[in-house]
PDB file of C-alpha atoms in Angstrom:
ATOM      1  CA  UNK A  27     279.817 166.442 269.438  1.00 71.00           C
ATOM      2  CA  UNK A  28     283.371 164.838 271.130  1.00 83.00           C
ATOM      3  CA  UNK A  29     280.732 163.625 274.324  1.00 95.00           C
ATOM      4  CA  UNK A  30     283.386 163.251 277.666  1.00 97.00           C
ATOM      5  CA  UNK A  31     287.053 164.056 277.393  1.00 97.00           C
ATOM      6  CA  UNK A  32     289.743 163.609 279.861  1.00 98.00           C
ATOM      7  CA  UNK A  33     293.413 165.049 279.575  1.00 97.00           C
ATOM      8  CA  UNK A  34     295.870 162.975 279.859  1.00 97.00           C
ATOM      9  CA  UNK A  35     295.154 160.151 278.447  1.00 96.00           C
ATOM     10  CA  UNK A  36     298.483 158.470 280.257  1.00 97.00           C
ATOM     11  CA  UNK A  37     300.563 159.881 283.310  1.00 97.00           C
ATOM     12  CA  UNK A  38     303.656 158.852 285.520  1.00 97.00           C
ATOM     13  CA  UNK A  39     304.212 160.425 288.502  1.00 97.00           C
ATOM     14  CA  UNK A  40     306.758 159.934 291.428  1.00 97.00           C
ATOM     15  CA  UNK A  41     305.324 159.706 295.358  1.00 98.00           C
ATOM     16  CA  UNK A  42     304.584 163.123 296.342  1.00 97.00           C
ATOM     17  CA  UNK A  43     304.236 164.767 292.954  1.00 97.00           C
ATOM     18  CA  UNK A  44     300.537 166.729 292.372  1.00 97.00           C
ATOM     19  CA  UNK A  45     298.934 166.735 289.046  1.00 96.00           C
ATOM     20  CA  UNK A  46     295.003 167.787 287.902  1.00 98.00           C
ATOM     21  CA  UNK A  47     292.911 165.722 285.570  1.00 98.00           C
ATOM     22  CA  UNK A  48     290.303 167.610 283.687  1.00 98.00           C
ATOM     23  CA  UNK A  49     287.218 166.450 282.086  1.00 98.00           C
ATOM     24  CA  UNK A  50     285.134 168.014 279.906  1.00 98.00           C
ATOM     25  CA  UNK A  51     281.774 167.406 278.440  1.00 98.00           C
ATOM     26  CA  UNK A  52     279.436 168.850 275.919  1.00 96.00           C
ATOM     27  CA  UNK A  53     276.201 167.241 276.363  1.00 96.00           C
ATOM     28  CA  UNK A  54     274.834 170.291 278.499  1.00 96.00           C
ATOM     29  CA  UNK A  55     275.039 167.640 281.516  1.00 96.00           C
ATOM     30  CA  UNK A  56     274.307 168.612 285.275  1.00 95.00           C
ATOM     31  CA  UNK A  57     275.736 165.714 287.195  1.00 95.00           C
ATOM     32  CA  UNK A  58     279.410 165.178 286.544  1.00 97.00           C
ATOM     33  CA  UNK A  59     281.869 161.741 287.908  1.00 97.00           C
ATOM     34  CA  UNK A  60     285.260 161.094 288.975  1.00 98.00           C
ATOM     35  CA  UNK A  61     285.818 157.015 289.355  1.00 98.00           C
ATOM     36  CA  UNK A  62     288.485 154.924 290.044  1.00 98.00           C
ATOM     37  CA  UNK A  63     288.993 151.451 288.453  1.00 97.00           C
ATOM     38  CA  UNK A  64     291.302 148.988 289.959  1.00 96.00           C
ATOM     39  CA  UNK A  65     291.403 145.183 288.946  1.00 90.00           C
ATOM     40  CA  UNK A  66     289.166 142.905 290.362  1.00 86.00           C
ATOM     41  CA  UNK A  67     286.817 146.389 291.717  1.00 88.00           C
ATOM     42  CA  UNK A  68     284.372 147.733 290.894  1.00 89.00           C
ATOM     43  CA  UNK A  69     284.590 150.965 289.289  1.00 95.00           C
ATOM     44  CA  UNK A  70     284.864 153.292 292.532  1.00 96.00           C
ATOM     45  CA  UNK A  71     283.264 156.760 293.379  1.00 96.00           C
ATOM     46  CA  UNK A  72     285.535 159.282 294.011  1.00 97.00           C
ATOM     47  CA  UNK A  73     283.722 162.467 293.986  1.00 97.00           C
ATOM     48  CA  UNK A  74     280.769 163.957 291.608  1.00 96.00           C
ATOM     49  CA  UNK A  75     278.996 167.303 291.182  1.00 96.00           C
ATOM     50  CA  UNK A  76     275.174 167.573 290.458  1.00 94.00           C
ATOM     51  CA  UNK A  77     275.930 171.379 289.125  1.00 95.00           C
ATOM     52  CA  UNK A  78     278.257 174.030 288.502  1.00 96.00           C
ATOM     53  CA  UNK A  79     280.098 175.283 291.778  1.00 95.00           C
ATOM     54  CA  UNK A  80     278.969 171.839 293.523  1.00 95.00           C
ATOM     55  CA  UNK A  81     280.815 169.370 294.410  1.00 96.00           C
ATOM     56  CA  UNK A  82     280.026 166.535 296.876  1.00 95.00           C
ATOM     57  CA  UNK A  83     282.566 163.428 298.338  1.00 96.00           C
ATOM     58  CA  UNK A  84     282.135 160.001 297.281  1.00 95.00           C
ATOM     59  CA  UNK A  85     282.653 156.272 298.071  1.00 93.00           C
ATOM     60  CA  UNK A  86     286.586 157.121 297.985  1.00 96.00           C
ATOM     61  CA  UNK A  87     287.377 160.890 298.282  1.00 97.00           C
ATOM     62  CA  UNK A  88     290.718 160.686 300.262  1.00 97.00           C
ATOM     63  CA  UNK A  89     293.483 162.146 298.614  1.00 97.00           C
ATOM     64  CA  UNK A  90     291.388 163.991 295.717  1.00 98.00           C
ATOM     65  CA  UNK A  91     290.165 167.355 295.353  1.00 97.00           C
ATOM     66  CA  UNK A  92     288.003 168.348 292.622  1.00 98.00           C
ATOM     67  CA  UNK A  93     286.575 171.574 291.180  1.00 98.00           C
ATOM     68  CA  UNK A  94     283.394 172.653 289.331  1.00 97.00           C
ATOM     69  CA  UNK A  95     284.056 176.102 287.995  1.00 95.00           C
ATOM     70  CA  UNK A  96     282.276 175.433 284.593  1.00 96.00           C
ATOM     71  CA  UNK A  97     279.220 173.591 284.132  1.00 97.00           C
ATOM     72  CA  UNK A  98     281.645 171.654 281.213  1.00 97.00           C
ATOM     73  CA  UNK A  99     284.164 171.078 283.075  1.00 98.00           C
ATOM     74  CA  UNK A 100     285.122 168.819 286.262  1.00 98.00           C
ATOM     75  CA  UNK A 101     288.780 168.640 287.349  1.00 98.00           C
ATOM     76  CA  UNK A 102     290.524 165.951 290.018  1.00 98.00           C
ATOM     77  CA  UNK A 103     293.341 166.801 291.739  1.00 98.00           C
ATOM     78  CA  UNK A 104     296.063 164.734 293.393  1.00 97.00           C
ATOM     79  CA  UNK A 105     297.842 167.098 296.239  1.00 93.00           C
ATOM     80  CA  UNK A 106     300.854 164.329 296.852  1.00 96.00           C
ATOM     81  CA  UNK A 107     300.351 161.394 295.041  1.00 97.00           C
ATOM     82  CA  UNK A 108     300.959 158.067 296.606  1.00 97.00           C
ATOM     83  CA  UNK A 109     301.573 154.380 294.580  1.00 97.00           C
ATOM     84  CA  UNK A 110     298.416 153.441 296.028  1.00 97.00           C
ATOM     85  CA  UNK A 111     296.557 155.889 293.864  1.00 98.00           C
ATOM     86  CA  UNK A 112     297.738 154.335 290.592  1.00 98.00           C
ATOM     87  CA  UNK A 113     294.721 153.265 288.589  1.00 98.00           C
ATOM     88  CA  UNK A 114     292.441 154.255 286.054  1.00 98.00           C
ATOM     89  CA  UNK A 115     290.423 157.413 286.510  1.00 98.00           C
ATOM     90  CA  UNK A 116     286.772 157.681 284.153  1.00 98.00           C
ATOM     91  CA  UNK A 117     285.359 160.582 284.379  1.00 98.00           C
ATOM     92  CA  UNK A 118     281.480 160.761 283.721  1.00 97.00           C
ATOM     93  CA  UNK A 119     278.434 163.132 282.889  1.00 97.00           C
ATOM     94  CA  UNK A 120     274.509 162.365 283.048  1.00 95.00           C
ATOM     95  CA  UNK A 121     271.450 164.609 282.901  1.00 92.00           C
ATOM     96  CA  UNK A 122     269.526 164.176 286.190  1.00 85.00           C
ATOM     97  CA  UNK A 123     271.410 161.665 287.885  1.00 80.00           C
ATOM     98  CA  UNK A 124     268.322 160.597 289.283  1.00 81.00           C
ATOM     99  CA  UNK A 125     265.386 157.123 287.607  1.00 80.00           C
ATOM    100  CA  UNK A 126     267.100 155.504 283.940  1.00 85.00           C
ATOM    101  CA  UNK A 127     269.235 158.911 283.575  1.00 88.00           C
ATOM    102  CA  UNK A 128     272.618 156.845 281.764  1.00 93.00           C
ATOM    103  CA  UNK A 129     276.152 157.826 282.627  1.00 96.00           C
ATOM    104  CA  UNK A 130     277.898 158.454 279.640  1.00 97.00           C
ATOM    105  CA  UNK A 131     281.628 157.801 280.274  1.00 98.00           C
ATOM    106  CA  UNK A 132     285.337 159.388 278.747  1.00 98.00           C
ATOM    107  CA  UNK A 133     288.331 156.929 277.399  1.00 97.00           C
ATOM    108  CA  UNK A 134     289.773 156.840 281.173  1.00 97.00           C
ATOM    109  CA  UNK A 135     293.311 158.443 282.363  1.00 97.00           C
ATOM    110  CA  UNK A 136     296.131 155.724 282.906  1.00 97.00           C
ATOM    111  CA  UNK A 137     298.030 157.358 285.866  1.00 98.00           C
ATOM    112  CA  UNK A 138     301.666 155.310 287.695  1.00 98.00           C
ATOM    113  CA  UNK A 139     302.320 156.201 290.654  1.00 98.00           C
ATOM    114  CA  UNK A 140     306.185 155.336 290.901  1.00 97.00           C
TER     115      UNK A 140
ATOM    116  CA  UNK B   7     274.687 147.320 303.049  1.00 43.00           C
ATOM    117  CA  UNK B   8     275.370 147.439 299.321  1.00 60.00           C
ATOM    118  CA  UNK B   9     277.280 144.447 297.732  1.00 88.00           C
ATOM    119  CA  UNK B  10     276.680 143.558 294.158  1.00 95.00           C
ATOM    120  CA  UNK B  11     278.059 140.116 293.030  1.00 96.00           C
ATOM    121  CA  UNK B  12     279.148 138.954 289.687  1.00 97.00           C
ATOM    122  CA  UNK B  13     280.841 136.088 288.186  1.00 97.00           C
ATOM    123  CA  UNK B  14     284.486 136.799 287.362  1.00 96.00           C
ATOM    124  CA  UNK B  15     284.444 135.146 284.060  1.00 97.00           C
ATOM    125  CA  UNK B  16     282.597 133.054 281.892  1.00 98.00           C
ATOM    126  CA  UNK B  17     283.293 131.568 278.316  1.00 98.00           C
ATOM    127  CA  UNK B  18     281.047 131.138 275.666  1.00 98.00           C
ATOM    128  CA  UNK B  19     281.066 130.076 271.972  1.00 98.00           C
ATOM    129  CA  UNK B  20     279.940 132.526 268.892  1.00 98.00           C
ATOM    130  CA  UNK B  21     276.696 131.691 268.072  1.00 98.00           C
ATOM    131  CA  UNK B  22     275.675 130.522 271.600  1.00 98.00           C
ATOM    132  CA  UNK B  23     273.244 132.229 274.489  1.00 98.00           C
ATOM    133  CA  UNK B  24     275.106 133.182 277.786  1.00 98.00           C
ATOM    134  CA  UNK B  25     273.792 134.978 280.952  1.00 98.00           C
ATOM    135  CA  UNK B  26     275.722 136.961 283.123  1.00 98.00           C
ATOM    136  CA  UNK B  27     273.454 136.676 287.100  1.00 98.00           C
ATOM    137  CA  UNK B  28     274.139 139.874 289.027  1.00 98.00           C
ATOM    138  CA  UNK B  29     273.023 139.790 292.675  1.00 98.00           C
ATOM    139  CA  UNK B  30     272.697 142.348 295.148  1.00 96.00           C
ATOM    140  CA  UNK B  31     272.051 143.738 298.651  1.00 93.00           C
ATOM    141  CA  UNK B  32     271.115 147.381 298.769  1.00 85.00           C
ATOM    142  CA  UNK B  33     269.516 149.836 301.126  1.00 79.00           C
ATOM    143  CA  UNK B  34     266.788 151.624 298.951  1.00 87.00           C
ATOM    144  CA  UNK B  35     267.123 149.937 295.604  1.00 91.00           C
ATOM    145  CA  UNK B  36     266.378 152.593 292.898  1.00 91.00           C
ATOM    146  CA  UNK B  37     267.072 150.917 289.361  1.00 94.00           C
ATOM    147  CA  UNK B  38     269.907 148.611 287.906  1.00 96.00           C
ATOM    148  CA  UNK B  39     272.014 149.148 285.119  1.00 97.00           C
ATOM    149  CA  UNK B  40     274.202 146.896 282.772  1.00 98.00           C
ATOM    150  CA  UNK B  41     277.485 148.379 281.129  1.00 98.00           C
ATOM    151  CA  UNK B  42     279.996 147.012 278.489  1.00 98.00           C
ATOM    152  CA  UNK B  43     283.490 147.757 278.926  1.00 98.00           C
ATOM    153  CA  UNK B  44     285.664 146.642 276.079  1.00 97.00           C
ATOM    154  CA  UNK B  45     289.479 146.014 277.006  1.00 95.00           C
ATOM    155  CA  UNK B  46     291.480 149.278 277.812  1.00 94.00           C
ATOM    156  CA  UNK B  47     287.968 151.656 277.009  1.00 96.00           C
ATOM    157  CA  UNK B  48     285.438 153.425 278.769  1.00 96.00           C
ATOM    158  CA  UNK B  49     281.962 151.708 279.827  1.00 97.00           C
ATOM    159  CA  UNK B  50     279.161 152.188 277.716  1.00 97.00           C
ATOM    160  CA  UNK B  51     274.825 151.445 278.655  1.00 96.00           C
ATOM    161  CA  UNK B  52     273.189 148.493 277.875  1.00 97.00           C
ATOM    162  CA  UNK B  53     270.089 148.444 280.047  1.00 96.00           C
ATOM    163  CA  UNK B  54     268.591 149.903 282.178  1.00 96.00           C
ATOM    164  CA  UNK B  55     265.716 147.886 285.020  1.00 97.00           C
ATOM    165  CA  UNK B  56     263.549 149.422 287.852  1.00 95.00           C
ATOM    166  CA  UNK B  57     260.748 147.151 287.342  1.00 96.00           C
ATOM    167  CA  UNK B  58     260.071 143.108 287.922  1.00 97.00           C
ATOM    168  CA  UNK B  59     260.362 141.217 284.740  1.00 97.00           C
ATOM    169  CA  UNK B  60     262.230 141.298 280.817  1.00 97.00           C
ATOM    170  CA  UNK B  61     263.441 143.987 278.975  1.00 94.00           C
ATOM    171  CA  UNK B  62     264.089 143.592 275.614  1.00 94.00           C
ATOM    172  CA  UNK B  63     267.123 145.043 273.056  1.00 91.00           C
ATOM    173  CA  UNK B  64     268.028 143.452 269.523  1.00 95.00           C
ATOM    174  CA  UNK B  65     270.256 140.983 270.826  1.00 97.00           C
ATOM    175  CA  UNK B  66     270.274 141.928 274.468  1.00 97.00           C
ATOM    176  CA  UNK B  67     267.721 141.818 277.423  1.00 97.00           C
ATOM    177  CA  UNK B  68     267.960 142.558 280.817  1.00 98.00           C
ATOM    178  CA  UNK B  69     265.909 141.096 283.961  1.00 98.00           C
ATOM    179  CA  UNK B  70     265.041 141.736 287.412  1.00 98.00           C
ATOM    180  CA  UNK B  71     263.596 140.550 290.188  1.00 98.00           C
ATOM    181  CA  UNK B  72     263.407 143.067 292.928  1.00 96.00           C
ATOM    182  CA  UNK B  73     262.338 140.575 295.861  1.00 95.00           C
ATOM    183  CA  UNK B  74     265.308 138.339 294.920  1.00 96.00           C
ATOM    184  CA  UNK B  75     267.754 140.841 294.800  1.00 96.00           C
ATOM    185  CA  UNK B  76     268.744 139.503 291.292  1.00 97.00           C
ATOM    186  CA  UNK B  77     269.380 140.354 287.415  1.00 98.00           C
ATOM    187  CA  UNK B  78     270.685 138.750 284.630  1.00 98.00           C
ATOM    188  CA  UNK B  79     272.323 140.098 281.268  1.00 98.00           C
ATOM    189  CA  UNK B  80     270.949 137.368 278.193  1.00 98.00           C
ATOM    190  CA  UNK B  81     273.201 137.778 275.218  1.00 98.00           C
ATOM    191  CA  UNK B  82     271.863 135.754 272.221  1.00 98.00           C
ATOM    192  CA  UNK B  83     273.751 134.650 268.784  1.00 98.00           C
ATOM    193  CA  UNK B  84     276.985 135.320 270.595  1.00 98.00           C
ATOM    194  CA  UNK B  85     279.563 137.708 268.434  1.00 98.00           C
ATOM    195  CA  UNK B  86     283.453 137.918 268.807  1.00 98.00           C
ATOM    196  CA  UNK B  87     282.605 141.852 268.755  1.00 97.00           C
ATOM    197  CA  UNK B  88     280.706 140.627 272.422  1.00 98.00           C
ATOM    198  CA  UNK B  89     284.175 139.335 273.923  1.00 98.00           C
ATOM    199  CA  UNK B  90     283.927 142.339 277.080  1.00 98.00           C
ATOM    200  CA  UNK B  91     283.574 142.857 280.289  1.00 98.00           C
ATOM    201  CA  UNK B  92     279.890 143.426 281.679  1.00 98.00           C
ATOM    202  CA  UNK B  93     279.631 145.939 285.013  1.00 98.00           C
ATOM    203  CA  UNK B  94     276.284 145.267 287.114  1.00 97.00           C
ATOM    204  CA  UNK B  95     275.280 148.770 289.214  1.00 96.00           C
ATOM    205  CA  UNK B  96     272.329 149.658 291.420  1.00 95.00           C
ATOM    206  CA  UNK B  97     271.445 152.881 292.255  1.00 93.00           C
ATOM    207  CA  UNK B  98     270.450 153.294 295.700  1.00 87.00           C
ATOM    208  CA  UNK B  99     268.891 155.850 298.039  1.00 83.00           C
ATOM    209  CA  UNK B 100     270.846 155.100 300.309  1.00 74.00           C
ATOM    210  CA  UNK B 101     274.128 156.531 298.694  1.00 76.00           C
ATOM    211  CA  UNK B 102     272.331 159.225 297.681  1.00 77.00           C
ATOM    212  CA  UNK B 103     270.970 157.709 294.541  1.00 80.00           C
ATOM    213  CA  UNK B 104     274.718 157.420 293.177  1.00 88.00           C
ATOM    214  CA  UNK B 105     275.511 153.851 291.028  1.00 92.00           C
ATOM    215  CA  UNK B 106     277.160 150.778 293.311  1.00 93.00           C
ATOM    216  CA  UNK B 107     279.011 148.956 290.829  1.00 95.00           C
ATOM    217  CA  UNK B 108     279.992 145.557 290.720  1.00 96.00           C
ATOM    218  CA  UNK B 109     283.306 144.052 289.622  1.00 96.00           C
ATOM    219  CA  UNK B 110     282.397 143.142 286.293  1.00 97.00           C
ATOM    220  CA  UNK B 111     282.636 139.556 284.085  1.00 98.00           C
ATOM    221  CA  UNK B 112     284.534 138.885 281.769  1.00 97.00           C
ATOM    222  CA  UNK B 113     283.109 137.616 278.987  1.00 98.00           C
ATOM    223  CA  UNK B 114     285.631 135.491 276.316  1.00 98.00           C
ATOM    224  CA  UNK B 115     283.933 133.984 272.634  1.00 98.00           C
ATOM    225  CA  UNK B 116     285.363 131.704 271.661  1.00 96.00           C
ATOM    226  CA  UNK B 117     284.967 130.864 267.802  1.00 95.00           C
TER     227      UNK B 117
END
C-alpha cells in the first residue's frame, strides 16, 4: 500500500517549456489535490477533482491544466512554464472531502523554473 | 473573507509544553485541521476540530473556539523528533468546503 505518489520527484525547466506531473493513489479515494507551496504561504489550491472525469479550478488555477482519466490517477500540466511557477507541488487524495475526511498527502515535486 | 493566522516561529526546549494559536476569519466555518510538515516532506494529520472545546491525542491536543475564531495546537514533553512545521486549515463552505491553509510555524527544540 505505497498511499500518494508523484513523478518527478525533482524538475528543471526553462521559461516556456511544458511538462505533466502525475499523481497516483491507491487508497480507492474520490477527491484528489494539486497544491502549491511557496515560502512564507500557505500551501495553495491549484485544482482538485471529487471523481473520475471531474475536475474543478481552485484558489490558483492559472497556468495549470489537470486531468482525471482514472479514478487513481490526477495529472497537472504546465502548457509554458514561467519562473513564477517554481515551487513545490503536493498532490493529495481524501475519501469524501466533506466533515473530519483527512487529506493524505505525496512527498511533493521540486520543480525550477529557469 | 478567509485569513488564517499563525505565528512564524516559535522555540521551545525538549521536555517543555508549547502552543501554537491559529486564528481565523472564514465565511461558513466547517471544521479545522492541524498538519505536521517535517523539513523537505509532505504534511501529515494531527487533529481534526468542528466542535467548541479539547481534543485529546497521546501527546497532542487540539482546541477550538468557534465564536473566537481561534485554535491552538498543545504539544507536551517536547521531543527533538517534534522540531516541524505545524499548518492550521479551515474548511469552509464558502470555498466549497475545500481546506484554507495557513502559513505554518515553525517549530525549533532545542535540547
Amino acid at each position: 500500500n505505497a498511499g500518494v505518489t508523484q513523478t518527478p520527484k525533482f524538475r528543471v525547466l526553462k521559461t516556456g517549456q511544458s511538462m505533466t506531473l502525475l499523481c497516483a493513489q491507491d487508497m480507492n479515494h474520490e477527491y484528489m489535490y494539486w497544491y502549491r507551496q511557496d515560502p512564507g504561504m500557505g500551501l495553495r489550491l491549484i485544482h482538485y477533482s471529487v471523481g473520475e472525469g471531474t475536475t474543478a479550478k481552485g484558489e490558483v488555477p492559472d497556468g495549470y491544466n489537470v486531468s482525471r482519466l482514472k479514478k487513481q490517477n490526477f495529472l497537472l500540466g504546465l502548457e509554458s512554464a514561467a519562473p513564477s511557477q517554481t515551487s513545490v507541488y503536493f498532490c493529495a487524495s481524501s475519501d469524501s472531502g466533506t466533515g473530519s475526511d483527512t487529506q493524505y498527502f505525496g512527498p511533493g515535486t521540486r520543480l525550477t523554473v529557469l | 473573507g478567509q485569513n488564517i493566522d499563525q505565528p512564524t516561529e516559535m522555540t521551545a526546549t525538549e521536555g517543555a509544553i508549547v502552543q501554537i494559536n491559529c486564528t481565523y476569519q472564514t465565511s461558513g466555518f466547517n471544521g479545522l485541521f492541524w498538519y505536521q510538515q517535517h523539513a523537505g516532506e509532505a504534511p501529515t494529520f494531527l487533529s481534526y476540530n468542528v466542535l467548541d472545546g479539547l481534543e485529546e491525542k497521546g501527546r497532542f491536543s487540539s482546541f477550538l473556539s468557534r465564536s473566537k475564531g481561534y485554535s491552538y495546537l498543545l504539544l507536551k514533553e517536547l521531543q527533538m523528533k517534534d522540531s516541524a512545521s505545524y499548518l492550521c486549515a479551515v474548511r469552509e463552505r464558502g470555498s466549497n468546503y475545500q481546506l484554507i491553509w495557513g502559513a505554518g510555524t515553525k517549530l525549533i527544540i532545542k535540547p
